[in-house]
Short mmCIF file of C-alpha atoms in Angstrom, two decimals:
data_model
loop_
_atom_site.label_atom_id
_atom_site.label_comp_id
_atom_site.label_asym_id
_atom_site.label_seq_id
_atom_site.Cartn_x
_atom_site.Cartn_y
_atom_site.Cartn_z
CA MET A 1 8.53 21.04 -23.99
CA ARG A 2 6.09 18.33 -24.60
CA LYS A 3 2.75 19.46 -23.05
CA LEU A 4 0.37 16.32 -22.00
CA ILE A 5 -2.54 17.84 -22.22
CA GLY A 6 -5.38 15.36 -20.49
CA LYS A 7 -8.68 17.35 -22.83
CA GLU A 8 -8.35 14.81 -25.33
CA LEU A 9 -7.77 11.93 -22.86
CA ALA A 10 -11.01 12.41 -21.45
CA GLU A 11 -12.86 13.51 -24.10
CA ALA A 12 -12.01 9.77 -25.60
CA ILE A 13 -13.06 7.61 -22.09
CA ARG A 14 -16.16 10.15 -21.15
CA THR A 15 -17.78 9.28 -24.91
CA GLN A 16 -16.30 5.59 -24.63
CA THR A 17 -17.76 5.47 -20.87
CA ALA A 18 -21.01 7.46 -22.52
CA ALA A 19 -21.37 4.37 -24.90
CA GLU A 20 -21.50 1.70 -22.25
CA VAL A 21 -23.92 3.68 -20.12
CA ALA A 22 -26.49 4.01 -23.94
CA ALA A 23 -26.78 0.18 -23.80
CA GLY A 24 -27.96 -1.03 -20.07
CA PRO A 25 -30.12 0.34 -16.75
CA ARG A 26 -28.85 4.20 -16.08
CA PRO A 27 -26.43 3.83 -13.12
CA ARG A 28 -26.14 6.61 -10.68
CA LEU A 29 -23.29 8.21 -8.94
CA ALA A 30 -24.17 9.83 -4.85
CA VAL A 31 -22.03 12.04 -3.53
CA VAL A 32 -21.66 12.67 0.08
CA VAL A 33 -20.46 15.73 1.70
CA ALA A 34 -19.92 17.37 4.80
CA THR A 35 -18.17 20.94 3.88
CA GLY A 36 -18.63 24.49 3.56
CA ASP A 37 -15.60 24.54 1.61
CA GLU A 38 -16.33 26.92 -1.77
CA ALA A 39 -13.51 24.25 -3.87
CA SER A 40 -14.94 21.14 -2.61
CA LEU A 41 -18.61 22.06 -3.18
CA TRP A 42 -17.40 23.25 -6.71
CA TYR A 43 -16.16 20.30 -7.86
CA VAL A 44 -19.04 18.09 -6.64
CA ARG A 45 -21.42 20.63 -8.30
CA SER A 46 -18.38 19.22 -11.75
CA ILE A 47 -19.44 15.68 -11.16
CA ALA A 48 -22.18 16.06 -11.27
CA LYS A 49 -22.06 18.33 -14.38
CA ALA A 50 -20.11 16.13 -16.06
CA ALA A 51 -22.47 12.73 -15.18
CA ALA A 52 -25.85 14.05 -16.11
CA GLY A 53 -23.45 14.40 -19.29
CA VAL A 54 -22.53 11.37 -20.18
CA GLY A 55 -26.02 10.01 -18.93
CA ILE A 56 -25.42 9.19 -15.35
CA ALA A 57 -27.30 10.46 -12.79
CA ALA A 58 -25.22 12.11 -9.66
CA ASP A 59 -27.07 12.53 -6.63
CA ILE A 60 -25.30 15.19 -4.26
CA VAL A 61 -26.07 14.40 -0.52
CA ASP A 62 -25.44 17.20 1.79
CA LEU A 63 -25.48 16.24 5.34
CA GLY A 64 -23.90 19.90 6.26
CA PRO A 65 -20.66 20.57 7.43
CA ALA A 66 -21.45 20.36 11.11
CA ALA A 67 -22.46 16.24 10.40
CA ARG A 68 -21.14 13.79 12.83
CA PRO A 69 -19.37 10.40 12.06
CA GLU A 70 -21.61 8.63 12.74
CA GLN A 71 -24.34 10.29 10.43
CA ILE A 72 -22.19 10.28 7.48
CA ARG A 73 -20.92 6.46 8.09
CA GLU A 74 -23.98 5.52 8.63
CA SER A 75 -25.00 7.60 5.69
CA LEU A 76 -21.94 5.80 3.44
CA VAL A 77 -23.55 2.31 5.13
CA ARG A 78 -28.08 3.00 3.59
CA LEU A 79 -26.20 4.25 0.24
CA SER A 80 -24.33 0.98 0.26
CA ALA A 81 -26.77 -0.93 0.89
CA ASP A 82 -29.40 0.69 -1.33
CA THR A 83 -29.34 -0.81 -4.42
CA GLY A 84 -30.14 1.64 -7.04
CA VAL A 85 -26.94 3.66 -6.05
CA HIS A 86 -23.72 1.88 -7.73
CA GLY A 87 -21.32 4.23 -7.27
CA LEU A 88 -20.31 5.98 -3.63
CA MET A 89 -18.13 8.59 -2.64
CA LEU A 90 -17.14 10.64 -0.02
CA GLN A 91 -15.66 14.47 -1.00
CA THR A 92 -13.08 15.60 2.02
CA PRO A 93 -12.97 17.72 3.78
CA LEU A 94 -14.90 16.55 6.59
CA PRO A 95 -15.79 18.23 9.64
CA PRO A 96 -12.69 18.07 12.21
CA GLY A 97 -12.78 14.57 14.13
CA ALA A 98 -13.73 12.84 11.29
CA SER A 99 -11.65 10.51 9.45
CA ALA A 100 -11.94 9.94 5.90
CA GLN A 101 -9.58 6.94 5.35
CA GLU A 102 -11.61 5.60 8.86
CA LEU A 103 -15.07 6.68 7.07
CA ALA A 104 -14.87 4.93 4.13
CA GLY A 105 -14.30 2.01 5.37
CA ALA A 106 -18.01 1.59 5.21
CA ILE A 107 -17.99 2.64 1.25
CA ASP A 108 -19.41 -0.82 -0.65
CA PRO A 109 -15.89 -2.31 -2.49
CA ARG A 110 -17.69 -2.74 -5.29
CA LYS A 111 -19.06 0.62 -4.83
CA ASP A 112 -16.37 2.17 -4.83
CA VAL A 113 -15.69 4.34 -7.33
CA ASP A 114 -13.24 6.63 -6.03
CA GLY A 115 -11.09 3.91 -4.16
CA ALA A 116 -11.08 5.50 -0.61
CA SER A 117 -12.14 2.24 1.14
CA PRO A 118 -8.89 0.87 2.54
CA LEU A 119 -9.75 -2.39 1.26
CA SER A 120 -9.74 -1.37 -2.19
CA LEU A 121 -6.27 0.19 -1.24
CA GLY A 122 -5.31 -2.89 -0.03
CA ARG A 123 -6.42 -4.80 -2.84
CA LEU A 124 -4.55 -2.54 -4.94
CA ALA A 125 -1.37 -2.83 -3.16
CA ALA A 126 -2.39 -6.96 -3.15
CA GLY A 127 -2.82 -6.86 -7.19
CA LEU A 128 -5.73 -7.96 -7.18
CA PRO A 129 -8.44 -5.47 -9.11
CA ALA A 130 -9.97 -3.34 -6.99
CA PHE A 131 -11.65 0.58 -7.98
CA VAL A 132 -8.34 2.46 -7.64
CA PRO A 133 -8.17 6.31 -6.48
CA ALA A 134 -9.95 8.14 -9.97
CA THR A 135 -6.74 10.56 -9.24
CA ALA A 136 -3.35 7.80 -9.63
CA ALA A 137 -6.02 6.20 -11.54
CA ALA A 138 -5.94 9.51 -13.51
CA VAL A 139 -1.50 9.98 -13.05
CA MET A 140 -1.57 6.36 -14.86
CA ALA A 141 -3.71 6.89 -17.63
CA LEU A 142 -2.19 10.17 -18.92
CA LEU A 143 0.93 8.62 -19.31
CA ASP A 144 -0.02 5.77 -21.16
CA HIS A 145 -1.98 8.38 -23.87
CA HIS A 146 1.45 10.22 -25.07
CA GLY A 147 4.02 7.19 -24.77
CA VAL A 148 5.85 7.16 -21.82
CA GLU A 149 7.71 4.29 -20.47
CA LEU A 150 7.97 3.74 -16.77
CA ALA A 151 9.70 -0.51 -17.11
CA GLY A 152 12.65 -0.17 -15.66
CA ARG A 153 12.94 3.26 -15.35
CA ARG A 154 12.74 5.38 -12.25
CA ALA A 155 9.64 7.76 -11.01
CA VAL A 156 9.22 10.32 -7.93
CA VAL A 157 6.01 10.67 -6.57
CA VAL A 158 5.91 13.61 -4.26
CA GLY A 159 3.17 12.90 -1.33
CA ARG A 160 2.71 10.86 0.53
CA SER A 161 -0.98 9.86 0.65
CA ALA A 162 -3.33 7.40 1.71
CA VAL A 163 -5.67 8.86 -1.94
CA VAL A 164 -2.84 9.80 -4.78
CA GLY A 165 0.88 8.95 -3.37
CA LYS A 166 0.95 5.19 -1.87
CA PRO A 167 -2.07 4.54 -4.69
CA LEU A 168 -0.25 5.60 -7.67
CA ALA A 169 3.93 4.91 -5.62
CA HIS A 170 1.63 0.87 -6.58
CA LEU A 171 0.52 1.90 -9.86
CA LEU A 172 4.35 2.42 -10.90
CA LEU A 173 5.46 -0.45 -8.86
CA ASP A 174 3.07 -2.66 -10.79
CA ARG A 175 3.95 -1.52 -14.09
CA HIS A 176 7.93 -1.82 -13.43
CA ALA A 177 9.37 1.30 -12.41
CA THR A 178 11.75 1.77 -10.00
CA VAL A 179 10.44 3.87 -7.46
CA THR A 180 10.82 6.51 -5.24
CA VAL A 181 7.88 8.50 -2.27
CA CYS A 182 9.36 11.52 -0.35
CA HIS A 183 7.31 14.04 1.11
CA SER A 184 8.09 17.29 4.07
CA ARG A 185 10.77 15.33 5.95
CA THR A 186 12.36 14.47 2.82
CA ARG A 187 16.06 15.86 3.12
CA ASP A 188 17.51 17.55 -0.06
CA LEU A 189 14.40 17.04 -2.01
CA ALA A 190 15.78 18.31 -5.07
CA SER A 191 18.27 16.01 -4.94
CA VAL A 192 15.86 13.02 -4.85
CA THR A 193 13.93 14.83 -7.12
CA ALA A 194 16.10 15.47 -9.80
CA THR A 195 16.83 10.94 -10.54
CA ALA A 196 13.64 10.73 -12.25
CA ASP A 197 12.97 10.17 -15.32
CA VAL A 198 8.88 10.40 -14.04
CA LEU A 199 8.16 12.60 -11.32
CA VAL A 200 5.18 13.19 -10.38
CA ALA A 201 3.69 16.25 -7.88
CA ALA A 202 1.27 15.40 -4.89
CA VAL A 203 1.52 17.96 -2.12
CA GLY A 204 -0.81 20.78 -2.68
CA ARG A 205 2.10 23.65 -2.76
CA ALA A 206 2.01 26.07 -4.94
CA GLY A 207 5.46 26.61 -6.41
CA LEU A 208 6.63 23.45 -4.68
CA ILE A 209 8.66 21.91 -7.53
CA GLY A 210 11.06 23.89 -9.87
CA ALA A 211 13.92 23.98 -12.47
CA GLY A 212 15.98 22.65 -9.69
CA HIS A 213 14.74 19.48 -8.80
CA VAL A 214 14.04 18.23 -12.45
CA ALA A 215 16.78 16.05 -14.18
CA PRO A 216 17.09 17.91 -18.26
CA GLY A 217 13.91 15.68 -19.85
CA ALA A 218 12.31 14.35 -17.20
CA VAL A 219 8.36 13.81 -17.67
CA VAL A 220 6.67 15.78 -14.54
CA VAL A 221 2.77 14.42 -13.18
CA ASP A 222 0.99 18.10 -11.72
CA VAL A 223 -1.51 16.51 -9.61
CA GLY A 224 -1.73 19.82 -7.46
CA THR A 225 -4.62 21.68 -7.90
CA ASN A 226 -3.77 24.98 -6.32
CA PRO A 227 -7.07 28.14 -6.15
CA THR A 228 -4.89 31.35 -7.14
CA GLY A 229 -5.76 34.51 -6.21
CA ASP A 230 -8.18 35.95 -9.27
CA GLY A 231 -10.42 31.91 -9.07
CA GLY A 232 -8.28 29.92 -10.75
CA LEU A 233 -5.61 27.61 -10.71
CA THR A 234 -2.43 26.44 -10.27
CA GLY A 235 -0.20 23.33 -9.51
CA ASP A 236 2.65 22.40 -6.73
CA VAL A 237 5.05 22.55 -10.10
CA ASP A 238 7.00 26.32 -11.22
CA ALA A 239 5.24 25.56 -15.70
CA ALA A 240 7.34 28.45 -16.75
CA ALA A 241 10.72 27.50 -14.78
CA VAL A 242 10.82 23.64 -15.29
CA SER A 243 9.34 23.90 -18.91
CA ALA A 244 12.48 25.61 -19.81
CA ARG A 245 14.28 21.30 -18.61
CA ALA A 246 11.90 19.05 -18.37
CA GLY A 247 10.29 16.80 -21.58
CA ALA A 248 6.81 16.87 -20.36
CA LEU A 249 4.97 18.47 -18.25
CA THR A 250 1.37 18.14 -17.25
CA PRO A 251 -0.80 21.53 -17.73
CA VAL A 252 -3.39 22.93 -14.26
CA PRO A 253 -5.44 22.66 -14.82
CA GLY A 254 -6.31 20.82 -17.99
CA GLY A 255 -3.60 18.17 -17.32
CA VAL A 256 -5.09 15.34 -15.06
CA GLY A 257 -8.15 16.84 -13.37
CA PRO A 258 -9.94 15.98 -16.50
CA VAL A 259 -9.16 12.87 -16.31
CA THR A 260 -10.04 12.18 -13.58
CA THR A 261 -13.47 12.63 -13.87
CA ALA A 262 -13.76 11.46 -16.61
CA LEU A 263 -12.01 7.61 -14.86
CA LEU A 264 -14.51 9.29 -12.01
CA LEU A 265 -17.26 8.37 -14.08
CA ARG A 266 -16.43 5.81 -16.66
CA HIS A 267 -15.37 3.77 -13.00
CA THR A 268 -19.51 4.03 -12.21
CA ALA A 269 -20.54 3.00 -15.75
CA ARG A 270 -18.26 -0.33 -14.66
CA ALA A 271 -19.60 -0.69 -11.03
CA ALA A 272 -23.42 -0.11 -12.54
CA ASN A 273 -22.63 -3.46 -14.86
CA LEU A 274 -20.69 -5.83 -11.83
CA PRO A 275 -22.35 -9.29 -12.43
CA MET B 1 31.33 -3.45 11.54
CA ARG B 2 27.87 -3.93 14.09
CA LYS B 3 26.18 -7.14 14.22
CA LEU B 4 22.20 -6.56 14.88
CA ILE B 5 21.52 -9.70 16.42
CA GLY B 6 17.70 -10.31 17.41
CA LYS B 7 18.37 -13.02 19.72
CA GLU B 8 17.93 -10.25 22.35
CA LEU B 9 15.11 -8.62 21.27
CA ALA B 10 12.52 -11.82 20.49
CA GLU B 11 13.78 -13.19 23.61
CA ALA B 12 12.16 -10.11 25.10
CA ILE B 13 9.70 -9.92 23.44
CA ARG B 14 8.52 -13.50 24.02
CA THR B 15 8.52 -12.61 27.88
CA GLN B 16 6.79 -9.71 27.20
CA THR B 17 3.95 -11.78 25.62
CA ALA B 18 3.99 -15.08 28.09
CA ALA B 19 3.01 -12.22 31.15
CA GLU B 20 0.22 -11.03 28.55
CA VAL B 21 -1.10 -14.79 27.90
CA ALA B 22 -0.80 -15.98 31.70
CA ALA B 23 -2.97 -13.24 32.55
CA GLY B 24 -6.02 -14.30 30.45
CA PRO B 25 -7.60 -17.33 28.36
CA ARG B 26 -5.58 -19.60 26.81
CA PRO B 27 -5.02 -18.33 23.32
CA ARG B 28 -4.80 -20.33 19.98
CA LEU B 29 -3.32 -19.40 17.38
CA ALA B 30 -4.56 -21.71 14.01
CA VAL B 31 -0.98 -22.39 10.78
CA VAL B 32 -3.54 -23.72 7.76
CA VAL B 33 -0.22 -25.37 5.54
CA ALA B 34 -1.11 -26.94 1.54
CA THR B 35 1.90 -27.78 0.91
CA GLY B 36 4.16 -31.18 0.99
CA ASP B 37 7.64 -27.98 1.46
CA GLU B 38 9.94 -29.37 3.45
CA ALA B 39 12.15 -25.78 4.35
CA SER B 40 7.18 -24.40 5.34
CA LEU B 41 6.62 -27.46 7.32
CA TRP B 42 9.76 -27.16 9.90
CA TYR B 43 9.30 -23.83 9.78
CA VAL B 44 5.53 -24.34 10.27
CA ARG B 45 6.54 -27.18 13.73
CA SER B 46 8.95 -24.39 14.85
CA ILE B 47 5.81 -21.69 14.91
CA ALA B 48 4.41 -24.55 16.65
CA LYS B 49 6.77 -25.35 19.33
CA ALA B 50 7.31 -21.29 20.04
CA ALA B 51 4.14 -20.81 20.39
CA ALA B 52 4.03 -23.52 23.40
CA GLY B 53 7.58 -22.40 24.66
CA VAL B 54 5.54 -18.68 25.40
CA GLY B 55 1.78 -20.65 26.58
CA ILE B 56 -0.34 -20.28 23.56
CA ALA B 57 -2.11 -22.80 21.46
CA ALA B 58 -0.57 -24.30 18.76
CA ASP B 59 -2.82 -26.23 15.47
CA ILE B 60 -1.29 -26.78 12.57
CA VAL B 61 -4.57 -27.42 9.77
CA ASP B 62 -2.56 -29.79 6.91
CA LEU B 63 -4.05 -30.33 3.91
CA GLY B 64 -2.40 -31.64 1.95
CA PRO B 65 -0.33 -30.13 -1.11
CA ALA B 66 -3.66 -31.29 -3.01
CA ALA B 67 -5.83 -29.04 -1.17
CA ARG B 68 -8.40 -27.05 -3.36
CA PRO B 69 -8.59 -23.19 -3.09
CA GLU B 70 -11.97 -23.91 -2.15
CA GLN B 71 -11.58 -25.98 0.89
CA ILE B 72 -8.37 -24.25 1.85
CA ARG B 73 -10.62 -21.50 1.60
CA GLU B 74 -13.86 -22.69 3.14
CA SER B 75 -11.30 -24.10 5.62
CA LEU B 76 -10.23 -20.32 6.22
CA VAL B 77 -13.92 -18.97 6.13
CA ARG B 78 -13.96 -22.18 9.16
CA LEU B 79 -11.47 -21.43 11.98
CA SER B 80 -12.04 -17.14 10.83
CA ALA B 81 -15.73 -18.07 12.60
CA ASP B 82 -14.44 -20.16 14.95
CA THR B 83 -14.49 -18.38 18.66
CA GLY B 84 -11.96 -20.63 19.71
CA VAL B 85 -9.14 -19.35 17.44
CA HIS B 86 -7.53 -15.86 18.02
CA GLY B 87 -4.61 -16.19 15.38
CA LEU B 88 -5.57 -17.33 11.74
CA MET B 89 -2.83 -18.04 9.29
CA LEU B 90 -1.95 -19.04 5.46
CA GLN B 91 0.93 -21.06 5.71
CA THR B 92 3.12 -20.31 1.10
CA PRO B 93 3.52 -22.42 -0.80
CA LEU B 94 0.50 -23.40 -1.69
CA PRO B 95 -0.30 -25.92 -4.98
CA PRO B 96 -1.12 -24.00 -8.07
CA GLY B 97 -4.54 -22.42 -8.85
CA ALA B 98 -4.25 -20.66 -5.27
CA SER B 99 -3.87 -17.11 -4.36
CA ALA B 100 -2.58 -16.74 -1.44
CA GLN B 101 -3.69 -13.22 -1.71
CA GLU B 102 -7.19 -13.22 -2.76
CA LEU B 103 -7.90 -16.44 -0.11
CA ALA B 104 -5.87 -14.49 2.13
CA GLY B 105 -9.42 -11.95 2.00
CA ALA B 106 -11.11 -15.30 3.48
CA ILE B 107 -8.98 -14.36 7.05
CA ASP B 108 -11.69 -12.64 10.16
CA PRO B 109 -8.71 -8.80 9.96
CA ARG B 110 -9.13 -9.39 13.94
CA LYS B 111 -7.24 -12.66 13.68
CA ASP B 112 -5.30 -12.04 11.42
CA VAL B 113 -2.02 -11.89 13.18
CA ASP B 114 0.35 -11.88 9.95
CA GLY B 115 -1.28 -8.71 7.99
CA ALA B 116 -1.95 -10.90 5.24
CA SER B 117 -5.70 -10.19 4.53
CA PRO B 118 -5.87 -7.18 1.97
CA LEU B 119 -7.46 -5.68 4.19
CA SER B 120 -5.04 -5.32 6.76
CA LEU B 121 -2.44 -4.09 4.12
CA GLY B 122 -4.45 -1.56 3.28
CA ARG B 123 -5.52 -0.17 6.92
CA LEU B 124 -1.43 0.18 6.89
CA ALA B 125 -1.52 2.19 3.48
CA ALA B 126 -4.61 4.07 4.68
CA GLY B 127 -2.75 4.48 9.16
CA LEU B 128 -5.21 2.98 10.56
CA PRO B 129 -4.92 0.86 12.79
CA ALA B 130 -4.05 -2.95 11.70
CA PHE B 131 -1.96 -6.10 12.16
CA VAL B 132 1.10 -5.80 10.46
CA PRO B 133 3.14 -8.92 8.98
CA ALA B 134 5.13 -10.04 11.19
CA THR B 135 8.51 -10.38 8.93
CA ALA B 136 8.30 -6.00 8.47
CA ALA B 137 6.67 -5.64 11.90
CA ALA B 138 10.36 -7.84 12.66
CA VAL B 139 12.40 -5.21 10.82
CA MET B 140 10.92 -2.24 12.01
CA ALA B 141 11.34 -4.01 16.00
CA LEU B 142 14.83 -4.81 14.93
CA LEU B 143 15.94 -0.97 13.58
CA ASP B 144 14.02 0.50 16.31
CA HIS B 145 16.15 -2.28 18.77
CA HIS B 146 19.92 -0.82 18.20
CA GLY B 147 18.13 2.67 17.78
CA VAL B 148 18.66 3.36 14.20
CA GLU B 149 17.46 6.78 13.03
CA LEU B 150 15.14 6.87 10.64
CA ALA B 151 13.26 10.20 10.44
CA GLY B 152 14.37 12.09 7.02
CA ARG B 153 16.39 9.48 6.16
CA ARG B 154 16.92 7.24 2.58
CA ALA B 155 16.00 4.10 2.96
CA VAL B 156 15.52 1.54 0.50
CA VAL B 157 13.82 -0.96 0.23
CA VAL B 158 15.04 -3.97 -2.56
CA GLY B 159 11.71 -6.78 -3.80
CA ARG B 160 8.41 -5.68 -3.81
CA SER B 161 6.02 -7.81 -2.67
CA ALA B 162 2.67 -7.64 -0.55
CA VAL B 163 4.56 -9.94 2.50
CA VAL B 164 7.17 -7.53 3.15
CA GLY B 165 8.20 -5.10 0.72
CA LYS B 166 5.48 -3.43 0.74
CA PRO B 167 4.82 -3.50 3.78
CA LEU B 168 7.48 -2.48 5.01
CA ALA B 169 7.54 1.34 2.82
CA HIS B 170 4.86 1.74 4.98
CA LEU B 171 6.18 1.24 7.71
CA LEU B 172 9.11 2.47 6.81
CA LEU B 173 6.64 5.98 5.24
CA ASP B 174 5.60 6.42 8.45
CA ARG B 175 8.44 6.74 10.09
CA HIS B 176 9.06 9.81 7.33
CA ALA B 177 11.71 8.29 6.07
CA THR B 178 11.41 8.90 2.00
CA VAL B 179 11.63 5.04 0.48
CA THR B 180 12.84 3.46 -2.72
CA VAL B 181 11.25 0.49 -3.29
CA CYS B 182 13.46 -1.75 -6.09
CA HIS B 183 13.58 -5.46 -7.67
CA SER B 184 14.43 -8.23 -10.37
CA ARG B 185 13.69 -4.91 -13.06
CA THR B 186 15.65 -1.70 -11.40
CA ARG B 187 18.53 -1.54 -13.96
CA ASP B 188 21.96 -0.53 -12.21
CA LEU B 189 20.01 -2.47 -8.77
CA ALA B 190 24.10 -0.95 -6.99
CA SER B 191 23.80 2.86 -7.61
CA VAL B 192 19.58 2.89 -6.03
CA THR B 193 21.08 0.98 -3.21
CA ALA B 194 24.80 3.29 -2.41
CA THR B 195 21.47 5.34 -1.43
CA ALA B 196 20.21 4.13 1.24
CA ASP B 197 21.22 5.48 4.45
CA VAL B 198 19.07 1.68 5.53
CA LEU B 199 18.86 -0.72 2.55
CA VAL B 200 16.51 -3.66 3.35
CA ALA B 201 17.03 -6.40 0.88
CA ALA B 202 13.23 -8.86 1.41
CA VAL B 203 14.26 -10.68 -2.46
CA GLY B 204 15.09 -14.77 -1.42
CA ARG B 205 18.05 -14.47 -3.86
CA ALA B 206 21.84 -15.43 -1.98
CA GLY B 207 23.91 -12.96 -2.47
CA LEU B 208 21.75 -10.80 -4.41
CA ILE B 209 23.40 -7.96 -2.05
CA GLY B 210 27.27 -7.17 -2.36
CA ALA B 211 29.31 -4.45 -1.60
CA GLY B 212 29.57 -2.37 -3.85
CA HIS B 213 25.23 -1.80 -3.75
CA VAL B 214 25.50 -0.65 -0.06
CA ALA B 215 27.06 2.47 1.12
CA PRO B 216 29.39 2.71 3.26
CA GLY B 217 28.52 3.08 6.97
CA ALA B 218 24.53 2.12 6.32
CA VAL B 219 22.99 -0.21 7.91
CA VAL B 220 22.08 -2.63 6.04
CA VAL B 221 19.05 -5.75 7.00
CA ASP B 222 18.90 -9.02 5.73
CA VAL B 223 15.24 -10.99 5.31
CA GLY B 224 16.48 -13.80 2.71
CA THR B 225 16.52 -16.87 4.05
CA ASN B 226 17.79 -18.50 1.34
CA PRO B 227 18.36 -23.29 2.16
CA THR B 228 22.01 -23.68 1.32
CA GLY B 229 23.23 -27.42 0.42
CA ASP B 230 23.97 -27.85 3.64
CA GLY B 231 20.74 -27.55 5.60
CA GLY B 232 20.95 -24.29 6.87
CA LEU B 233 20.12 -20.76 5.75
CA THR B 234 22.02 -17.94 4.03
CA GLY B 235 20.67 -14.39 3.49
CA ASP B 236 20.33 -12.66 0.79
CA VAL B 237 23.11 -10.08 1.44
CA ASP B 238 26.36 -11.60 1.09
CA ALA B 239 27.72 -10.77 4.38
CA ALA B 240 31.46 -11.42 4.30
CA ALA B 241 31.77 -9.01 0.71
CA VAL B 242 29.47 -6.08 3.07
CA SER B 243 30.57 -6.64 6.56
CA ALA B 244 33.99 -4.39 5.51
CA ARG B 245 31.84 -1.40 3.85
CA ALA B 246 28.39 -1.28 6.20
CA GLY B 247 28.22 0.63 9.98
CA ALA B 248 25.50 -2.93 10.55
CA LEU B 249 23.95 -5.38 9.42
CA THR B 250 21.50 -8.19 9.97
CA PRO B 251 23.10 -11.68 10.69
CA VAL B 252 21.01 -14.36 8.40
CA PRO B 253 20.29 -16.85 10.86
CA GLY B 254 19.77 -15.11 14.34
CA GLY B 255 18.87 -11.78 12.35
CA VAL B 256 15.29 -10.08 11.81
CA GLY B 257 13.91 -14.43 11.73
CA PRO B 258 13.26 -14.91 15.41
CA VAL B 259 12.04 -11.09 16.59
CA THR B 260 9.35 -12.25 13.32
CA THR B 261 7.89 -15.42 15.11
CA ALA B 262 8.04 -13.57 18.16
CA LEU B 263 6.10 -10.64 17.16
CA LEU B 264 3.50 -13.61 15.67
CA LEU B 265 2.97 -14.33 18.74
CA ARG B 266 2.96 -11.14 20.52
CA HIS B 267 0.22 -10.37 17.50
CA THR B 268 -1.45 -13.20 18.47
CA ALA B 269 -1.40 -13.08 21.69
CA ARG B 270 -3.39 -9.42 21.55
CA ALA B 271 -6.01 -11.00 18.77
CA ALA B 272 -7.08 -13.11 21.44
CA ASN B 273 -7.49 -9.56 24.34
CA LEU B 274 -9.36 -7.86 21.83
CA PRO B 275 -12.55 -6.12 22.85
#
């Protein structure tokens, strides 16, 4: 079985992005945070560190876990209007009562480097130019990097979130795959996922996808990043079981994750160079 | 086999809409047209006539088949700003070089009664309130009217347009169906469509779906409206062949079509009553 590793691709994207950044004024990314969740805070700090590595300034705008939705919206409106900020993200989770989908509408689509606003999602669905959610874009980039063909093939996406599953379904359709979206209410999940030439798991449930869910030789992409007891990460795919059956599998960590962060930086550099 | 007729539901929607309209100021729908296509012009006139029937004023803004994209955009911007207009539609086809998806972005989302703008599509995909494309909404209304269960069932949509196939996929996902989208590049279409409990054909190719595409007892919805040589309409489904196998089928004409027009009027009445 092939391991679809993300490291080499992520490095290539970062190198290219660093060159783009060096050629112009310094891009700035602002990340709005309103959580005490340690894993999210760690992730945001890792983005800021990666940004610094390619010459992008990153501001973490921490509103604290008690922020009200109006405060978050005001912050997004202010940063959208700030000409010194080129990329703008809203980190989840948010405090109870705050809807990420609704609030992301306050992000200027030209700064929406993680494709979170409904307008970005709609432009993607309509086949118009838009920033694509970095995780969904990373899945496509990883498949392309490893030469996985999509046209005419069966793709099954497990998970229907507006940040991964749905945009990914549109991206796979654009590439002429026949696309099925499954979710928690799907009956006999294994019988559906076993029809996939390309199977993407994006649910957030460790070990959900076992050997019985995978057709022999299928390409399996694991978007899950579930914390393990020992401070590590594990995916939605039972890698040990699936390895014996799949044709290819992305590792967790080291598969989709590093490419996602690299694409977020590329998007920020591109946002800084929009006419 | 049950015939899923749209007439009764369309009448009920029109009656309810007429009552809503009678209770307030007269709603006005503007339809921008830039084509010489006779079938489209006939359709637009039929909308205007149906609008009159429920007390809605309808203006056909005919820019002619030689209209430039900028002219169409200006017209949409002007009508979006016109407080006397509550609903606004852009009829297709458009002149060569004009993109319906791109131009529809100029429609105020609060007047976008046919859910054509990328923002409306994105809000639908993100699970936020939005006007839904009338045809996609009509499919769902017809399924509900005839008591077709969706949660946990397999739905297959043939057609990936931004006006029918894609919004419908989102609506079916919201109702907890497991959704597959097929298209012209799908390999062995019949093997995919035959897995459907609910099969929707929205391609625009007469007779595409035959008996071999349909599982015994499946519910089949025919969105196709293909002109016949004698001035009539025929669907994407070979009704004679499929009738012997399907559990239920929408007729063409008389299925999805009348419900679509009725919902367009309901959306216009609702747009006029937005706070």
